[in-house]
PDB file of N, CA and C in Angstrom:
ATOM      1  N   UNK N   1     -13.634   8.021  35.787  1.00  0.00           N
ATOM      2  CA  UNK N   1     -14.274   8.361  34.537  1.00  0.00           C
ATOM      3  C   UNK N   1     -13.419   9.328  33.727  1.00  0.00           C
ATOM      4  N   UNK N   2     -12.899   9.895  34.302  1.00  0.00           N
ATOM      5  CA  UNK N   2     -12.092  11.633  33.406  1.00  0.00           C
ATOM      6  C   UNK N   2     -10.681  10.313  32.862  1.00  0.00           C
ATOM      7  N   UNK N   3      -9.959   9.878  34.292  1.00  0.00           N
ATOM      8  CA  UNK N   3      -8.838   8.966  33.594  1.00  0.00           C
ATOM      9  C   UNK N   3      -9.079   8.384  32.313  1.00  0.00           C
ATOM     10  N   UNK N   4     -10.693   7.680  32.094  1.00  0.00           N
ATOM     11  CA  UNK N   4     -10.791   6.851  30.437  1.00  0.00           C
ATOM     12  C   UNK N   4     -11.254   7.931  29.824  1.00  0.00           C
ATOM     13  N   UNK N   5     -11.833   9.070  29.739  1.00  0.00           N
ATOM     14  CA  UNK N   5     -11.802   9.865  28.673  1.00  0.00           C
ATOM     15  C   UNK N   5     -10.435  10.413  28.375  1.00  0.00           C
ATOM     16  N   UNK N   6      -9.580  10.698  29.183  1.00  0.00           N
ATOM     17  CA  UNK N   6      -8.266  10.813  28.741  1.00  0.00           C
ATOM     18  C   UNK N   6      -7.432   9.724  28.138  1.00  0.00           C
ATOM     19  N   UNK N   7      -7.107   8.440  28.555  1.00  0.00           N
ATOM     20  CA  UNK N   7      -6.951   7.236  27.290  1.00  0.00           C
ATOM     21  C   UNK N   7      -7.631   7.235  26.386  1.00  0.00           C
ATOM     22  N   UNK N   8      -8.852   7.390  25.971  1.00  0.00           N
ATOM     23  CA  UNK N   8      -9.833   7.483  24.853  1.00  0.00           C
ATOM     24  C   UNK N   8      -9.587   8.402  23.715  1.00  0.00           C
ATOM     25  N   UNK N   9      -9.113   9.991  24.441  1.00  0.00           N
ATOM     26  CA  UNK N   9      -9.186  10.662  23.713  1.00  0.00           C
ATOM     27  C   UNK N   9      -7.371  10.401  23.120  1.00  0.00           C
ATOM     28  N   UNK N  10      -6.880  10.356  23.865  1.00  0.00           N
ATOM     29  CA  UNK N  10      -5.261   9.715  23.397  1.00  0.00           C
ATOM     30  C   UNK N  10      -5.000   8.645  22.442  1.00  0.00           C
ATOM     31  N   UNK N  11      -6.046   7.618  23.087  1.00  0.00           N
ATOM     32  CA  UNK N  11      -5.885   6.529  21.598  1.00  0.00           C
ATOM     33  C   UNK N  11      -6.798   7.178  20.068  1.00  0.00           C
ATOM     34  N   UNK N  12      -7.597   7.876  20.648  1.00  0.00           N
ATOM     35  CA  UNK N  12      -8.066   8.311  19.103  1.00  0.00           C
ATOM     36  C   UNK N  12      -6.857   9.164  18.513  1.00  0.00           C
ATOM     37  N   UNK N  13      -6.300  10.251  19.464  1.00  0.00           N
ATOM     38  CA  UNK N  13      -5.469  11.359  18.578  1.00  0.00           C
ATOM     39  C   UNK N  13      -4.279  10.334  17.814  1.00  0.00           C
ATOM     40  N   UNK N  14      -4.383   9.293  18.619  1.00  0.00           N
ATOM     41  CA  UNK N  14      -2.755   8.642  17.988  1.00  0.00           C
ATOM     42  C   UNK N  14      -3.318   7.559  16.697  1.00  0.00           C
ATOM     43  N   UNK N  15      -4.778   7.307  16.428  1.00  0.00           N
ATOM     44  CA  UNK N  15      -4.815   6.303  15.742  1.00  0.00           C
ATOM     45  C   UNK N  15      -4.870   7.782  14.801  1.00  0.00           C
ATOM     46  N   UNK N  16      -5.524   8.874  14.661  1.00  0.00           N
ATOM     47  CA  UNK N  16      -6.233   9.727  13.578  1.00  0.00           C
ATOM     48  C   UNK N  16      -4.140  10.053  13.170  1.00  0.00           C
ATOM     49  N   UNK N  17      -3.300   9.902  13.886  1.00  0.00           N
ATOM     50  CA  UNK N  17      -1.943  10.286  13.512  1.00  0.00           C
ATOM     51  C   UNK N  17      -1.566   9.114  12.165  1.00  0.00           C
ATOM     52  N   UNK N  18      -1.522   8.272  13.134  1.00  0.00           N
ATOM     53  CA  UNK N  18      -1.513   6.442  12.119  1.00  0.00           C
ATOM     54  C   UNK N  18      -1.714   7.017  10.902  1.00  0.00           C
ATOM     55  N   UNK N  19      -3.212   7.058  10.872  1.00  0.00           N
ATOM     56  CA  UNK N  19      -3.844   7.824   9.413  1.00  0.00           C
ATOM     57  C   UNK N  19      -3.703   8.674   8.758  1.00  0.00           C
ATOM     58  N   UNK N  20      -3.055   9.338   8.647  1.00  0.00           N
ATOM     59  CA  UNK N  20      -2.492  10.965   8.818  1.00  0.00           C
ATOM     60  C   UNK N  20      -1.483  10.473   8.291  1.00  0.00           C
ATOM     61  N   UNK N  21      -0.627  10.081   8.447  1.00  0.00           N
ATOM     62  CA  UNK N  21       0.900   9.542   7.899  1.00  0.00           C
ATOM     63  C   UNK N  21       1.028   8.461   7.269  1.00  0.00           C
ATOM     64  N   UNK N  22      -0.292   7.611   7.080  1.00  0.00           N
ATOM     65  CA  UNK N  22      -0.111   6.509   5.690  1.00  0.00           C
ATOM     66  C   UNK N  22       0.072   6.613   4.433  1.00  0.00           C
ATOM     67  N   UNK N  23       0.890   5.822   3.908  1.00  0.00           N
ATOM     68  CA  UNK N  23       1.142   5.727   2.125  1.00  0.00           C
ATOM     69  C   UNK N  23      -0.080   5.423   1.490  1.00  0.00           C
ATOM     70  N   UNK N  24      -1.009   6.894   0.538  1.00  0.00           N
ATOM     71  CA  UNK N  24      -2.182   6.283  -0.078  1.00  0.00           C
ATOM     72  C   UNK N  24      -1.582   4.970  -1.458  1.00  0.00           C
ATOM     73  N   UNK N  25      -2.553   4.620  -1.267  1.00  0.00           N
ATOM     74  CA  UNK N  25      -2.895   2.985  -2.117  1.00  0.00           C
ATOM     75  C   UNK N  25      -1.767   3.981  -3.801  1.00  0.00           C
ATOM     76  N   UNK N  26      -1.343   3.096  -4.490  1.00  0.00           N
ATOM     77  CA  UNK N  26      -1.075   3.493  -5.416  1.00  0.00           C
ATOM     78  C   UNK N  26      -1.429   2.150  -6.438  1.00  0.00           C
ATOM     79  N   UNK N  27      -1.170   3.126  -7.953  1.00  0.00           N
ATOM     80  CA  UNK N  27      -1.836   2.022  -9.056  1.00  0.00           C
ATOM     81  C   UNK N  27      -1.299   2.504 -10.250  1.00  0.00           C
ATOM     82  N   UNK N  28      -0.363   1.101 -10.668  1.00  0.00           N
ATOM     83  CA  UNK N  28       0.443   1.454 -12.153  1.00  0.00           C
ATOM     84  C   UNK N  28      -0.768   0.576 -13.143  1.00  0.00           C
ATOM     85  N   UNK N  29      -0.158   1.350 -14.533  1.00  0.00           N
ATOM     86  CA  UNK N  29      -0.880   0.254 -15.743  1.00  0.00           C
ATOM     87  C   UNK N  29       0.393   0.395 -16.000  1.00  0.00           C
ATOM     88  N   UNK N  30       0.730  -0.908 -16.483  1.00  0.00           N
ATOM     89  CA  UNK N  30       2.046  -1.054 -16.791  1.00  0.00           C
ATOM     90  C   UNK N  30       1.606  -1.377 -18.800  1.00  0.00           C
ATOM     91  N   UNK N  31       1.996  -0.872 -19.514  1.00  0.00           N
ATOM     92  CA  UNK N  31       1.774  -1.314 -21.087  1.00  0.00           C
ATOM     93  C   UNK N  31       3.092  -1.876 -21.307  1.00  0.00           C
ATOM     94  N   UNK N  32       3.903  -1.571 -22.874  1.00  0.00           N
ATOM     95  CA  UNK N  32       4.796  -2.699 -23.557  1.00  0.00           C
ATOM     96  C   UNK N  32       6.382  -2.256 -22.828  1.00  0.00           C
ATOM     97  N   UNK N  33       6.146  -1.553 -22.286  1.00  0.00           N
ATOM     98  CA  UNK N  33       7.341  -1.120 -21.576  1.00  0.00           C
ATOM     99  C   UNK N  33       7.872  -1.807 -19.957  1.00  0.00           C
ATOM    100  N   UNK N  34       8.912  -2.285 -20.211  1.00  0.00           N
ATOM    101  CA  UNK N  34       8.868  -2.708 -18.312  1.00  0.00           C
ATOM    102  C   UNK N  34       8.983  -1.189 -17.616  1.00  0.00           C
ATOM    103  N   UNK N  35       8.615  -1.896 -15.835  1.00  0.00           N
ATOM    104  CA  UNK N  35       8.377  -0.880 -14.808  1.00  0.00           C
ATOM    105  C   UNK N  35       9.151  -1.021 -13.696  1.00  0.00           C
ATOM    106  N   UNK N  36       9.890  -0.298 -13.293  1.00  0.00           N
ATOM    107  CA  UNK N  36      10.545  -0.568 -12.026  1.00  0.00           C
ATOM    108  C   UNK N  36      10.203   0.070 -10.882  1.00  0.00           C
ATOM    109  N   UNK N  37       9.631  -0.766  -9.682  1.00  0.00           N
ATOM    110  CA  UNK N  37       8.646  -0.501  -9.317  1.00  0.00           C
ATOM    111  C   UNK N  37       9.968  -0.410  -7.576  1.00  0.00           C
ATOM    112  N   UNK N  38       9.888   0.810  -6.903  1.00  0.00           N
ATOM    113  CA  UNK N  38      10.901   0.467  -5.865  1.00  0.00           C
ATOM    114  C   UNK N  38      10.006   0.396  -4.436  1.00  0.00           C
ATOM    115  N   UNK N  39      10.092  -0.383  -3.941  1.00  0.00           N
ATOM    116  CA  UNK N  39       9.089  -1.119  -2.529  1.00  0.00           C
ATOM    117  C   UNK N  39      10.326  -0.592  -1.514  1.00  0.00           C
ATOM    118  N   UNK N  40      10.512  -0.148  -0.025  1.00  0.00           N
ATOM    119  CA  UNK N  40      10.951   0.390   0.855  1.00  0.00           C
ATOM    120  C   UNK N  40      10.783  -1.079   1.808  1.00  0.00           C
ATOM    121  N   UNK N  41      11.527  -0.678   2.434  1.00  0.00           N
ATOM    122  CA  UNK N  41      11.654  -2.395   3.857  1.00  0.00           C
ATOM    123  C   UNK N  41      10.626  -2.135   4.748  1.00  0.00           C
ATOM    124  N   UNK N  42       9.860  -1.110   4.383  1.00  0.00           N
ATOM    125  CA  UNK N  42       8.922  -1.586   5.704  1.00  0.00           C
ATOM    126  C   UNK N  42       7.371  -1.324   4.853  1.00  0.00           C
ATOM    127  N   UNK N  43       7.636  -1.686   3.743  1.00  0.00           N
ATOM    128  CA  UNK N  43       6.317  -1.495   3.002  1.00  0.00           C
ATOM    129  C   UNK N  43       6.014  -3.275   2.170  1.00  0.00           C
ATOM    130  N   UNK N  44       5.286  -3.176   1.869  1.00  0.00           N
ATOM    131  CA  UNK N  44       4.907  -4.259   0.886  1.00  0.00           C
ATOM    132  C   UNK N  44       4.298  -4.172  -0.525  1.00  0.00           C
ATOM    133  N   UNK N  45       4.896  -5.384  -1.633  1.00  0.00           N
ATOM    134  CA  UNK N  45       3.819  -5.193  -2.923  1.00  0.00           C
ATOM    135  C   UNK N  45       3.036  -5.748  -3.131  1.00  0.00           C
ATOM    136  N   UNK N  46       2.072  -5.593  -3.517  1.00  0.00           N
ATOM    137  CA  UNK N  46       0.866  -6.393  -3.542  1.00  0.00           C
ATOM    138  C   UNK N  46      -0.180  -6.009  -5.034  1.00  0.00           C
ATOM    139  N   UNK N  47       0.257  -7.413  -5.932  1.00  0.00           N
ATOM    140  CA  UNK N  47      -0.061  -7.364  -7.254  1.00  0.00           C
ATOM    141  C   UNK N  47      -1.759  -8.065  -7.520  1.00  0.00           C
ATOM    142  N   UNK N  48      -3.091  -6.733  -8.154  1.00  0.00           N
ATOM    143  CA  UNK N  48      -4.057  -7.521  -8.198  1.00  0.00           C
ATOM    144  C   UNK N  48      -4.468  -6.894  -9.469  1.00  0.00           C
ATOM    145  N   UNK N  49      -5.635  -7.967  -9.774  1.00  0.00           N
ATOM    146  CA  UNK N  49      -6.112  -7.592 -11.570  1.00  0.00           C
ATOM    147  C   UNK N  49      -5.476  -7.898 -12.226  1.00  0.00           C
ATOM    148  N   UNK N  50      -4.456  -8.643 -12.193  1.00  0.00           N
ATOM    149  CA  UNK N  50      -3.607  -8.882 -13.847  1.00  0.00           C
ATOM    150  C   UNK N  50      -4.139  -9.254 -14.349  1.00  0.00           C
ATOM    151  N   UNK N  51      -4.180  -9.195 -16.039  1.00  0.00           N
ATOM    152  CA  UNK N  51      -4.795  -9.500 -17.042  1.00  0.00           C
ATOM    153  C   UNK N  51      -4.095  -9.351 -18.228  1.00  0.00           C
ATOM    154  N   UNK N  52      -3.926 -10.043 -19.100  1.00  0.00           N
ATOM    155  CA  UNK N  52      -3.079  -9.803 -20.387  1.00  0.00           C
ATOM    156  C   UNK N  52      -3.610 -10.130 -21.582  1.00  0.00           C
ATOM    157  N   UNK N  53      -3.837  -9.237 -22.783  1.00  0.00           N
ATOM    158  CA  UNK N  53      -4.618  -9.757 -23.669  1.00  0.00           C
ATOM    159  C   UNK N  53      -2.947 -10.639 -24.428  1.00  0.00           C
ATOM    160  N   UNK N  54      -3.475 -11.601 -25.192  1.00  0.00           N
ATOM    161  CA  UNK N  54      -2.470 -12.228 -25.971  1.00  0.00           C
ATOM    162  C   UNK N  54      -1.259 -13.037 -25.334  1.00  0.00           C
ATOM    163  N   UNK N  55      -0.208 -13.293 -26.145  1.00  0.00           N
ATOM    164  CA  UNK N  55       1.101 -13.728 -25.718  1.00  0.00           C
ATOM    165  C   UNK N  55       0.846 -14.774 -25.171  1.00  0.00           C
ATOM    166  N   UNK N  56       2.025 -15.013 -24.694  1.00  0.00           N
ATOM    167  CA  UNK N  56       2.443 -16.639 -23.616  1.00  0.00           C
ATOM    168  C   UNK N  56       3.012 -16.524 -22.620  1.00  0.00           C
ATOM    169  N   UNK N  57       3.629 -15.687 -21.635  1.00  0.00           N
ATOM    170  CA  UNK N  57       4.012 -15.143 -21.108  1.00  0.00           C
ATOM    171  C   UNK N  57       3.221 -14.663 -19.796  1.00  0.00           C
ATOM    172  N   UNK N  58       2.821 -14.714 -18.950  1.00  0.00           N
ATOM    173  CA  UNK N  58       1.426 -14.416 -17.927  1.00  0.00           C
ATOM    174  C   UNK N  58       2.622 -12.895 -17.569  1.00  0.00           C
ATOM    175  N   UNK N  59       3.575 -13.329 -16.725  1.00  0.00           N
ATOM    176  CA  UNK N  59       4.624 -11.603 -16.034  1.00  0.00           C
ATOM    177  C   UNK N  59       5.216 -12.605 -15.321  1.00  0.00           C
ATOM    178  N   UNK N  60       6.112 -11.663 -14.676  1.00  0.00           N
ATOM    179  CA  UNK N  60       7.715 -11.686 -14.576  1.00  0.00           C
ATOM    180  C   UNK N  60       8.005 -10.732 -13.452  1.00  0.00           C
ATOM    181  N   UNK N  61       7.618 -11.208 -12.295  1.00  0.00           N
ATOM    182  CA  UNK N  61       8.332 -10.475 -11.154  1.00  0.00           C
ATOM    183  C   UNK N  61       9.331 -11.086 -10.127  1.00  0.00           C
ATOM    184  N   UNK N  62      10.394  -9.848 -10.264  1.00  0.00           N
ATOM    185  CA  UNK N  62      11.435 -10.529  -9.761  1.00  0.00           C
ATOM    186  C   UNK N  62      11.961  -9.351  -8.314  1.00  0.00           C
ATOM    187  N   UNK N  63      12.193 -10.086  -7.575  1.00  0.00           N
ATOM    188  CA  UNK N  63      12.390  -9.293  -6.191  1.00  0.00           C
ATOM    189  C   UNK N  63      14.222  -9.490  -5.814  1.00  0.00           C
TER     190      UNK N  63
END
């Protein structure tokens, strides 16, 4: 019994670490200006809500 409260309490301290050291969420409005947006190799981008009033053009991302 003491052995799994000691894994228990180990996997919690290491997940509350996980958490502790994550990149919070971030959020551009991008207006008439372009944005250069720099993503790291062990991160990802992930584009939601677009919406554009006008034009012909929907966007333009290039990796």
């Amino acid at each position: 019994m003491k052995t799994a409260a000691r894994c228990l309490i180990a996997v919690v301290m290491l997940a509350a670490a996980s958490f502790a050291f994550a990149h919070p969420f971030k959020s551009r409005i991008i207006t008439t200006s372009p944005l250069m947006i720099t993503v790291a190799d062990d991160q990802s981008l992930n584009i939601k809500n677009f919406s554009q009033e006008g034009g012909t053009d929907r966007a333009v991302v290039s990796v």
